[in-house]
Amino acid sequence: MFRKSCLLGILILTLSPFLGIGQDKIAWQMQTTSIQTRWAKDVNPLNPLPEYPRPQMVRDSWTNLNGLWEYAITVKGDSMPLGYEGKILVPYPLESGLSGVQKRITPQQNLWYRKIVTYKKDVSKKTLLHFGAVDNEATVYVNGKEIGRHEGGYTAFFFDITNTLKDGDNEIVVKVFDPTDQGVYPHGKQVSNPANIYYTPTSGIWQTVWLETVPVAYIANLIFTPDIDKGILNITVSAPVGYSVEVTALDNNSKVGNIKGKANISLRLPVKNAKLWAPEDPFLYDLDVKLIKGSKVVDEVSSYFGMRKISVGKDQKGYYRIFLNNKYVYNLGTLDQGFWPDGLYTAPTDEALKFDIEAIKAMGFNTIRKHIKVESARWYYYADKLGMLVWQDFVNPNQGLPEGSKTAFEKQLNETIDQLYNHPSITTWVLFNEKWGQYDQQRLTEYVKQKDPSRLLNAHSGEMLWVNEQLRSPSPNAWIGSYIADVHSYPNPMNAPAKEGRVQILGEFGGIGVFIPDHQWLSNRSWGYVQVTPSQLLGKYAIMNEHLQLLEKEGLAGSIYTQPFDVEGEENGIMTYDREVIKIPFEELRKIHAHLVQNVGIIPQVRIQDADITDPGISYSKALQKYIDGERNPNFLKQISNMARQVEDAVGYRVIAQSYISSLCPPYTDSDFNFMISNLVDTSDLAFQKLIKEVDLTNTTSNVSWNEKLREFIFNSIVRPKIKKNMSRNAWDSVYVEMGIYKTFLEEFFLRERSLYFLRNGNISEFTESTHEWFNKFGKSILNWDLNNYAWAVFENISDQNLLSYALQWSKRTVEEEKVPIFMDTYANILYKLGNRDLAIFWEKKAIESANGEDLKVFQDVLNKFANKR
């Protein structure tokens, strides 16, 4: 059973030509986070996440490049930095505590990584540089030469760097651009300003970086599809033309099947009397694959596979059901989002990564809906090995569908299917969620079904969304072409409408908020669809699951509870965000779930604390008396302020919160800043006085999130009351003068608000003048998409040549920085309106060269207008 045991941590560095990795003295310390998991202390900066990163295609000769790299943050457009700011621990994202940096970047900045590796050249081998995932746009350089670029933050990529390497030291540099929710790329639940169901961004390298040494002719990929009805595994080995392959299936080192044939064609590997893969018995066969030229084996990889079938069929009552291995299995699932308080998108350790699946299985679920995130390969390996049905969401397009977002989404959709295709645990793809960035649903539904006919497709989870029994999101032609009809209903469960040929699924429900003091990401606020106490949760959850039993008798075939773990301020998990407290004991959960799923297989042993179900009012009353008696320990004050919120004692909370704020001393943590920001009422507050001392009032811009929140508070407190209807620019300038010591600190915020005021009021002339002043002073802080929209507003409404020339300058900036068709079209239209017909035609042609879909026809019509001088 080499295949399965070796995956626990192959570290065969001795066979690699990379003799050393540039590793200066350890200059790393985890940054403070409001809470952290038990695994954070186990992170070794010399060897973080050392496990082999690609369990489904294993080779011996590899080098892990995780560890300390140099990093720098520069203005977007600047050249490669000559100096670096410090060390960052790869593969933890920039914003995480485990990175050792815990900074954010803006859409106007680039993040740079640098590492030195030592190499001994071997002309008989190739060297591949692998990245598990980099969010979002990565440009890679080796020894100063650009070797490749990858867009998309969720999928793996590699480059052949053989010809760029030299004997001795080699420099690897990675440039990252990550606009998060301000760009065209899928970004999942990451946003620039986290709140409620949206969370902290992950920027940069967030999965393992590694080097692999391969033969000149090597196995590039494996594709296999089990067929349990015929007792075969269909397998294709991708390799150079002219080579043959031999594939052997093994059960505990005993050969159970063998096939020889050509590379790059589908082979039928016999697996007689197959042991089937299922959650209750997730049997995996080992797989040995050899690449052969003549009689010589030139390459060999190890893999594994599971024999399983997923399909739709009718039960005895005529309801459409999900069948696993030709038997109906209720898909009892939970919505796993894959965030960590210390690593954000990256689990602190491999043991932590495995823990999440073990915990969900120990709860008695047989299904995980992996929500709006693609995990590392090892997560899916553990789902395969432990036995968990996985519904895999595609990460939705930017919800505003800016130009380029559809192309980016479809590129990543294809990469996701290709990357995860071989995992037996993945049974269902989820195309769209709650209309987030929905487009061309019928076309994309048919495309995914054709690309992967071996799995089910849930074309739109929550296309009908119900909240408190009210239909919030109707859809007249829901689930077109889908195998599944999927509704979301918060908080209480309901059934999807019966539609011919479609399985009825409840894709999300629940979201019951229960916060546990001392285990919160944001101690000052929490979010859930409904709030209950720990003692109330068990009964409410049990009743919801009894409703599921009733609905199952009416055709419901699967359900997804939101959610297994709290995520940042969203505290509706069964377990806390730090994975330390479970709000309903495991045994109780399994009893509840056993009515729908009797057997989930071997129950993992998971160590965790049960929630205290004492009446919060009683606990708070005792704590309040301690406060009255003089207890002022800061940790106690923080805890009792949370308890006051839990029992809705607004008067007590205000008093205690002020005591807690009084106890805080610099340097403040992010949690401290957020607590003070959330308790601001006016500029006389103690919280305000403390915060303002921490601010550089001469700094007009900052990407520190609480700085921006403080700017907004000051603006709303001092400036907004003075804003009247139909104000002129001069009147705005008078208000600016009255801002006193805050003028410089608020200048960029003020100029932006002034411009948007005139835009909202339809005064485009004043808007143009104001925006040009904003652009001249703070142009780098204005996103290209916003700048393009502002320029278009001027083009559509203004004839004045001087004002049009301002818009032309803005538009020129956008096309110089990003070759986006709609930017080029805007630029061309303004040029034409200013009388520069030849240059307008040139840019409209460039827009057409890059465009597709509906935009292409629009741009062609514009070009015809230019050509005909209309």
mmCIF file with all atom_site columns, C-alpha atoms in Angstrom, residues 7-117:
data_model
loop_
_atom_site.group_PDB
_atom_site.id
_atom_site.type_symbol
_atom_site.label_atom_id
_atom_site.label_alt_id
_atom_site.label_comp_id
_atom_site.label_asym_id
_atom_site.label_entity_id
_atom_site.label_seq_id
_atom_site.pdbx_PDB_ins_code
_atom_site.Cartn_x
_atom_site.Cartn_y
_atom_site.Cartn_z
_atom_site.occupancy
_atom_site.B_iso_or_equiv
_atom_site.pdbx_formal_charge
_atom_site.auth_seq_id
_atom_site.auth_comp_id
_atom_site.auth_asym_id
_atom_site.auth_atom_id
_atom_site.pdbx_PDB_model_num
ATOM 1   C CA . LEU A 1 7   ? 0.913  10.515 0.929   1.00 0.00 ? 7   LEU A CA 1
ATOM 2   C CA . LEU A 1 8   ? 1.197  11.292 4.593   1.00 0.00 ? 8   LEU A CA 1
ATOM 3   C CA . GLY A 1 9   ? 4.347  13.222 3.863   1.00 0.00 ? 9   GLY A CA 1
ATOM 4   C CA . ILE A 1 10  ? 6.869  12.488 1.139   1.00 0.00 ? 10  ILE A CA 1
ATOM 5   C CA . LEU A 1 11  ? 9.976  14.553 1.669   1.00 0.00 ? 11  LEU A CA 1
ATOM 6   C CA . ILE A 1 12  ? 12.439 12.935 -0.711  1.00 0.00 ? 12  ILE A CA 1
ATOM 7   C CA . LEU A 1 13  ? 14.742 15.872 -1.266  1.00 0.00 ? 13  LEU A CA 1
ATOM 8   C CA . THR A 1 14  ? 17.942 13.872 -1.604  1.00 0.00 ? 14  THR A CA 1
ATOM 9   C CA . LEU A 1 15  ? 17.102 12.819 -5.154  1.00 0.00 ? 15  LEU A CA 1
ATOM 10  C CA . SER A 1 16  ? 16.608 16.386 -6.299  1.00 0.00 ? 16  SER A CA 1
ATOM 11  C CA . PRO A 1 17  ? 19.240 18.424 -8.141  1.00 0.00 ? 17  PRO A CA 1
ATOM 12  C CA . PHE A 1 18  ? 18.268 21.365 -5.932  1.00 0.00 ? 18  PHE A CA 1
ATOM 13  C CA . LEU A 1 19  ? 20.962 21.184 -3.297  1.00 0.00 ? 19  LEU A CA 1
ATOM 14  C CA . GLY A 1 20  ? 19.826 24.064 -1.165  1.00 0.00 ? 20  GLY A CA 1
ATOM 15  C CA . ILE A 1 21  ? 17.197 26.689 -0.738  1.00 0.00 ? 21  ILE A CA 1
ATOM 16  C CA . GLY A 1 22  ? 18.195 30.227 0.148   1.00 0.00 ? 22  GLY A CA 1
ATOM 17  C CA . GLN A 1 23  ? 16.998 30.461 3.758   1.00 0.00 ? 23  GLN A CA 1
ATOM 18  C CA . ASP A 1 24  ? 18.286 33.327 5.816   1.00 0.00 ? 24  ASP A CA 1
ATOM 19  C CA . LYS A 1 25  ? 18.123 33.253 9.580   1.00 0.00 ? 25  LYS A CA 1
ATOM 20  C CA . ILE A 1 26  ? 14.560 32.891 10.783  1.00 0.00 ? 26  ILE A CA 1
ATOM 21  C CA . ALA A 1 27  ? 12.955 36.333 10.698  1.00 0.00 ? 27  ALA A CA 1
ATOM 22  C CA . TRP A 1 28  ? 9.354  35.293 11.112  1.00 0.00 ? 28  TRP A CA 1
ATOM 23  C CA . GLN A 1 29  ? 6.750  35.662 13.767  1.00 0.00 ? 29  GLN A CA 1
ATOM 24  C CA . MET A 1 30  ? 3.052  34.984 13.434  1.00 0.00 ? 30  MET A CA 1
ATOM 25  C CA . GLN A 1 31  ? 1.077  38.210 13.596  1.00 0.00 ? 31  GLN A CA 1
ATOM 26  C CA . THR A 1 32  ? -1.633 38.569 16.211  1.00 0.00 ? 32  THR A CA 1
ATOM 27  C CA . THR A 1 33  ? -5.130 37.465 15.267  1.00 0.00 ? 33  THR A CA 1
ATOM 28  C CA . SER A 1 34  ? -8.225 37.780 17.435  1.00 0.00 ? 34  SER A CA 1
ATOM 29  C CA . ILE A 1 35  ? -8.417 33.979 17.648  1.00 0.00 ? 35  ILE A CA 1
ATOM 30  C CA . GLN A 1 36  ? -6.283 31.175 16.286  1.00 0.00 ? 36  GLN A CA 1
ATOM 31  C CA . THR A 1 37  ? -6.498 27.431 15.886  1.00 0.00 ? 37  THR A CA 1
ATOM 32  C CA . ARG A 1 38  ? -4.580 24.847 17.891  1.00 0.00 ? 38  ARG A CA 1
ATOM 33  C CA . TRP A 1 39  ? -2.464 24.058 14.809  1.00 0.00 ? 39  TRP A CA 1
ATOM 34  C CA . ALA A 1 40  ? -0.960 27.533 14.424  1.00 0.00 ? 40  ALA A CA 1
ATOM 35  C CA . LYS A 1 41  ? 1.662  26.735 17.056  1.00 0.00 ? 41  LYS A CA 1
ATOM 36  C CA . ASP A 1 42  ? 2.779  23.727 14.990  1.00 0.00 ? 42  ASP A CA 1
ATOM 37  C CA . VAL A 1 43  ? 3.727  25.785 11.937  1.00 0.00 ? 43  VAL A CA 1
ATOM 38  C CA . ASN A 1 44  ? 7.470  25.503 11.344  1.00 0.00 ? 44  ASN A CA 1
ATOM 39  C CA . PRO A 1 45  ? 8.825  28.439 9.308   1.00 0.00 ? 45  PRO A CA 1
ATOM 40  C CA . LEU A 1 46  ? 11.664 26.230 8.067   1.00 0.00 ? 46  LEU A CA 1
ATOM 41  C CA . ASN A 1 47  ? 9.282  23.582 6.768   1.00 0.00 ? 47  ASN A CA 1
ATOM 42  C CA . PRO A 1 48  ? 5.634  24.705 6.524   1.00 0.00 ? 48  PRO A CA 1
ATOM 43  C CA . LEU A 1 49  ? 3.174  22.311 4.886   1.00 0.00 ? 49  LEU A CA 1
ATOM 44  C CA . PRO A 1 50  ? 5.893  19.768 3.967   1.00 0.00 ? 50  PRO A CA 1
ATOM 45  C CA . GLU A 1 51  ? 3.512  17.114 2.603   1.00 0.00 ? 51  GLU A CA 1
ATOM 46  C CA . TYR A 1 52  ? 3.608  16.025 -1.029  1.00 0.00 ? 52  TYR A CA 1
ATOM 47  C CA . PRO A 1 53  ? 1.219  18.439 -2.787  1.00 0.00 ? 53  PRO A CA 1
ATOM 48  C CA . ARG A 1 54  ? -0.180 16.294 -5.636  1.00 0.00 ? 54  ARG A CA 1
ATOM 49  C CA . PRO A 1 55  ? -1.458 12.978 -4.240  1.00 0.00 ? 55  PRO A CA 1
ATOM 50  C CA . GLN A 1 56  ? -2.962 11.748 -7.507  1.00 0.00 ? 56  GLN A CA 1
ATOM 51  C CA . MET A 1 57  ? 0.304  11.807 -9.457  1.00 0.00 ? 57  MET A CA 1
ATOM 52  C CA . VAL A 1 58  ? 3.313  11.123 -7.252  1.00 0.00 ? 58  VAL A CA 1
ATOM 53  C CA . ARG A 1 59  ? 6.981  11.217 -8.220  1.00 0.00 ? 59  ARG A CA 1
ATOM 54  C CA . ASP A 1 60  ? 9.940  10.854 -5.917  1.00 0.00 ? 60  ASP A CA 1
ATOM 55  C CA . SER A 1 61  ? 12.134 13.711 -7.113  1.00 0.00 ? 61  SER A CA 1
ATOM 56  C CA . TRP A 1 62  ? 10.744 17.004 -5.868  1.00 0.00 ? 62  TRP A CA 1
ATOM 57  C CA . THR A 1 63  ? 11.725 19.982 -3.735  1.00 0.00 ? 63  THR A CA 1
ATOM 58  C CA . ASN A 1 64  ? 9.358  21.934 -1.510  1.00 0.00 ? 64  ASN A CA 1
ATOM 59  C CA . LEU A 1 65  ? 9.847  25.699 -1.843  1.00 0.00 ? 65  LEU A CA 1
ATOM 60  C CA . ASN A 1 66  ? 7.508  26.594 1.009   1.00 0.00 ? 66  ASN A CA 1
ATOM 61  C CA . GLY A 1 67  ? 9.169  28.688 3.680   1.00 0.00 ? 67  GLY A CA 1
ATOM 62  C CA . LEU A 1 68  ? 10.472 32.210 4.040   1.00 0.00 ? 68  LEU A CA 1
ATOM 63  C CA . TRP A 1 69  ? 10.588 34.311 0.898   1.00 0.00 ? 69  TRP A CA 1
ATOM 64  C CA . GLU A 1 70  ? 11.349 38.007 0.573   1.00 0.00 ? 70  GLU A CA 1
ATOM 65  C CA . TYR A 1 71  ? 8.409  40.247 -0.245  1.00 0.00 ? 71  TYR A CA 1
ATOM 66  C CA . ALA A 1 72  ? 7.725  43.791 -1.392  1.00 0.00 ? 72  ALA A CA 1
ATOM 67  C CA . ILE A 1 73  ? 4.638  45.857 -2.205  1.00 0.00 ? 73  ILE A CA 1
ATOM 68  C CA . THR A 1 74  ? 4.944  48.377 -5.028  1.00 0.00 ? 74  THR A CA 1
ATOM 69  C CA . VAL A 1 75  ? 2.729  50.670 -7.034  1.00 0.00 ? 75  VAL A CA 1
ATOM 70  C CA . LYS A 1 76  ? 1.130  48.825 -9.943  1.00 0.00 ? 76  LYS A CA 1
ATOM 71  C CA . GLY A 1 77  ? 3.189  49.513 -13.034 1.00 0.00 ? 77  GLY A CA 1
ATOM 72  C CA . ASP A 1 78  ? 6.504  49.861 -11.207 1.00 0.00 ? 78  ASP A CA 1
ATOM 73  C CA . SER A 1 79  ? 9.353  47.622 -12.324 1.00 0.00 ? 79  SER A CA 1
ATOM 74  C CA . MET A 1 80  ? 10.794 44.745 -10.298 1.00 0.00 ? 80  MET A CA 1
ATOM 75  C CA . PRO A 1 81  ? 11.918 46.101 -6.910  1.00 0.00 ? 81  PRO A CA 1
ATOM 76  C CA . LEU A 1 82  ? 15.609 46.418 -6.153  1.00 0.00 ? 82  LEU A CA 1
ATOM 77  C CA . GLY A 1 83  ? 15.001 45.942 -2.444  1.00 0.00 ? 83  GLY A CA 1
ATOM 78  C CA . TYR A 1 84  ? 12.469 43.975 -0.415  1.00 0.00 ? 84  TYR A CA 1
ATOM 79  C CA . GLU A 1 85  ? 10.553 44.927 2.738   1.00 0.00 ? 85  GLU A CA 1
ATOM 80  C CA . GLY A 1 86  ? 10.960 41.761 4.753   1.00 0.00 ? 86  GLY A CA 1
ATOM 81  C CA . LYS A 1 87  ? 10.109 38.074 4.964   1.00 0.00 ? 87  LYS A CA 1
ATOM 82  C CA . ILE A 1 88  ? 6.813  36.346 4.233   1.00 0.00 ? 88  ILE A CA 1
ATOM 83  C CA . LEU A 1 89  ? 6.037  32.730 5.073   1.00 0.00 ? 89  LEU A CA 1
ATOM 84  C CA . VAL A 1 90  ? 4.868  30.912 1.938   1.00 0.00 ? 90  VAL A CA 1
ATOM 85  C CA . PRO A 1 91  ? 2.245  29.566 1.315   1.00 0.00 ? 91  PRO A CA 1
ATOM 86  C CA . TYR A 1 92  ? 0.215  31.659 3.753   1.00 0.00 ? 92  TYR A CA 1
ATOM 87  C CA . PRO A 1 93  ? -1.543 34.623 2.111   1.00 0.00 ? 93  PRO A CA 1
ATOM 88  C CA . LEU A 1 94  ? -0.313 38.154 2.677   1.00 0.00 ? 94  LEU A CA 1
ATOM 89  C CA . GLU A 1 95  ? -3.307 39.178 4.803   1.00 0.00 ? 95  GLU A CA 1
ATOM 90  C CA . SER A 1 96  ? -3.044 36.209 7.184   1.00 0.00 ? 96  SER A CA 1
ATOM 91  C CA . GLY A 1 97  ? -1.410 36.132 10.581  1.00 0.00 ? 97  GLY A CA 1
ATOM 92  C CA . LEU A 1 98  ? 0.635  33.071 9.609   1.00 0.00 ? 98  LEU A CA 1
ATOM 93  C CA . SER A 1 99  ? 2.294  34.935 6.741   1.00 0.00 ? 99  SER A CA 1
ATOM 94  C CA . GLY A 1 100 ? 4.107  37.010 9.345   1.00 0.00 ? 100 GLY A CA 1
ATOM 95  C CA . VAL A 1 101 ? 3.076  40.130 7.426   1.00 0.00 ? 101 VAL A CA 1
ATOM 96  C CA . GLN A 1 102 ? -0.711 40.594 7.740   1.00 0.00 ? 102 GLN A CA 1
ATOM 97  C CA . LYS A 1 103 ? -0.999 43.463 5.279   1.00 0.00 ? 103 LYS A CA 1
ATOM 98  C CA . ARG A 1 104 ? -3.479 44.182 2.521   1.00 0.00 ? 104 ARG A CA 1
ATOM 99  C CA . ILE A 1 105 ? -2.822 45.356 -1.000  1.00 0.00 ? 105 ILE A CA 1
ATOM 100 C CA . THR A 1 106 ? -5.035 47.554 -3.128  1.00 0.00 ? 106 THR A CA 1
ATOM 101 C CA . PRO A 1 107 ? -5.942 47.214 -6.810  1.00 0.00 ? 107 PRO A CA 1
ATOM 102 C CA . GLN A 1 108 ? -3.321 49.905 -7.425  1.00 0.00 ? 108 GLN A CA 1
ATOM 103 C CA . GLN A 1 109 ? -0.486 47.770 -6.057  1.00 0.00 ? 109 GLN A CA 1
ATOM 104 C CA . ASN A 1 110 ? 1.547  44.685 -6.887  1.00 0.00 ? 110 ASN A CA 1
ATOM 105 C CA . LEU A 1 111 ? 2.906  42.125 -4.449  1.00 0.00 ? 111 LEU A CA 1
ATOM 106 C CA . TRP A 1 112 ? 6.360  40.659 -5.159  1.00 0.00 ? 112 TRP A CA 1
ATOM 107 C CA . TYR A 1 113 ? 8.015  37.471 -3.875  1.00 0.00 ? 113 TYR A CA 1
ATOM 108 C CA . ARG A 1 114 ? 11.682 36.509 -4.200  1.00 0.00 ? 114 ARG A CA 1
ATOM 109 C CA . LYS A 1 115 ? 13.617 33.351 -3.315  1.00 0.00 ? 115 LYS A CA 1
ATOM 110 C CA . ILE A 1 116 ? 17.084 31.975 -4.101  1.00 0.00 ? 116 ILE A CA 1
ATOM 111 C CA . VAL A 1 117 ? 17.503 28.252 -4.810  1.00 0.00 ? 117 VAL A CA 1
#
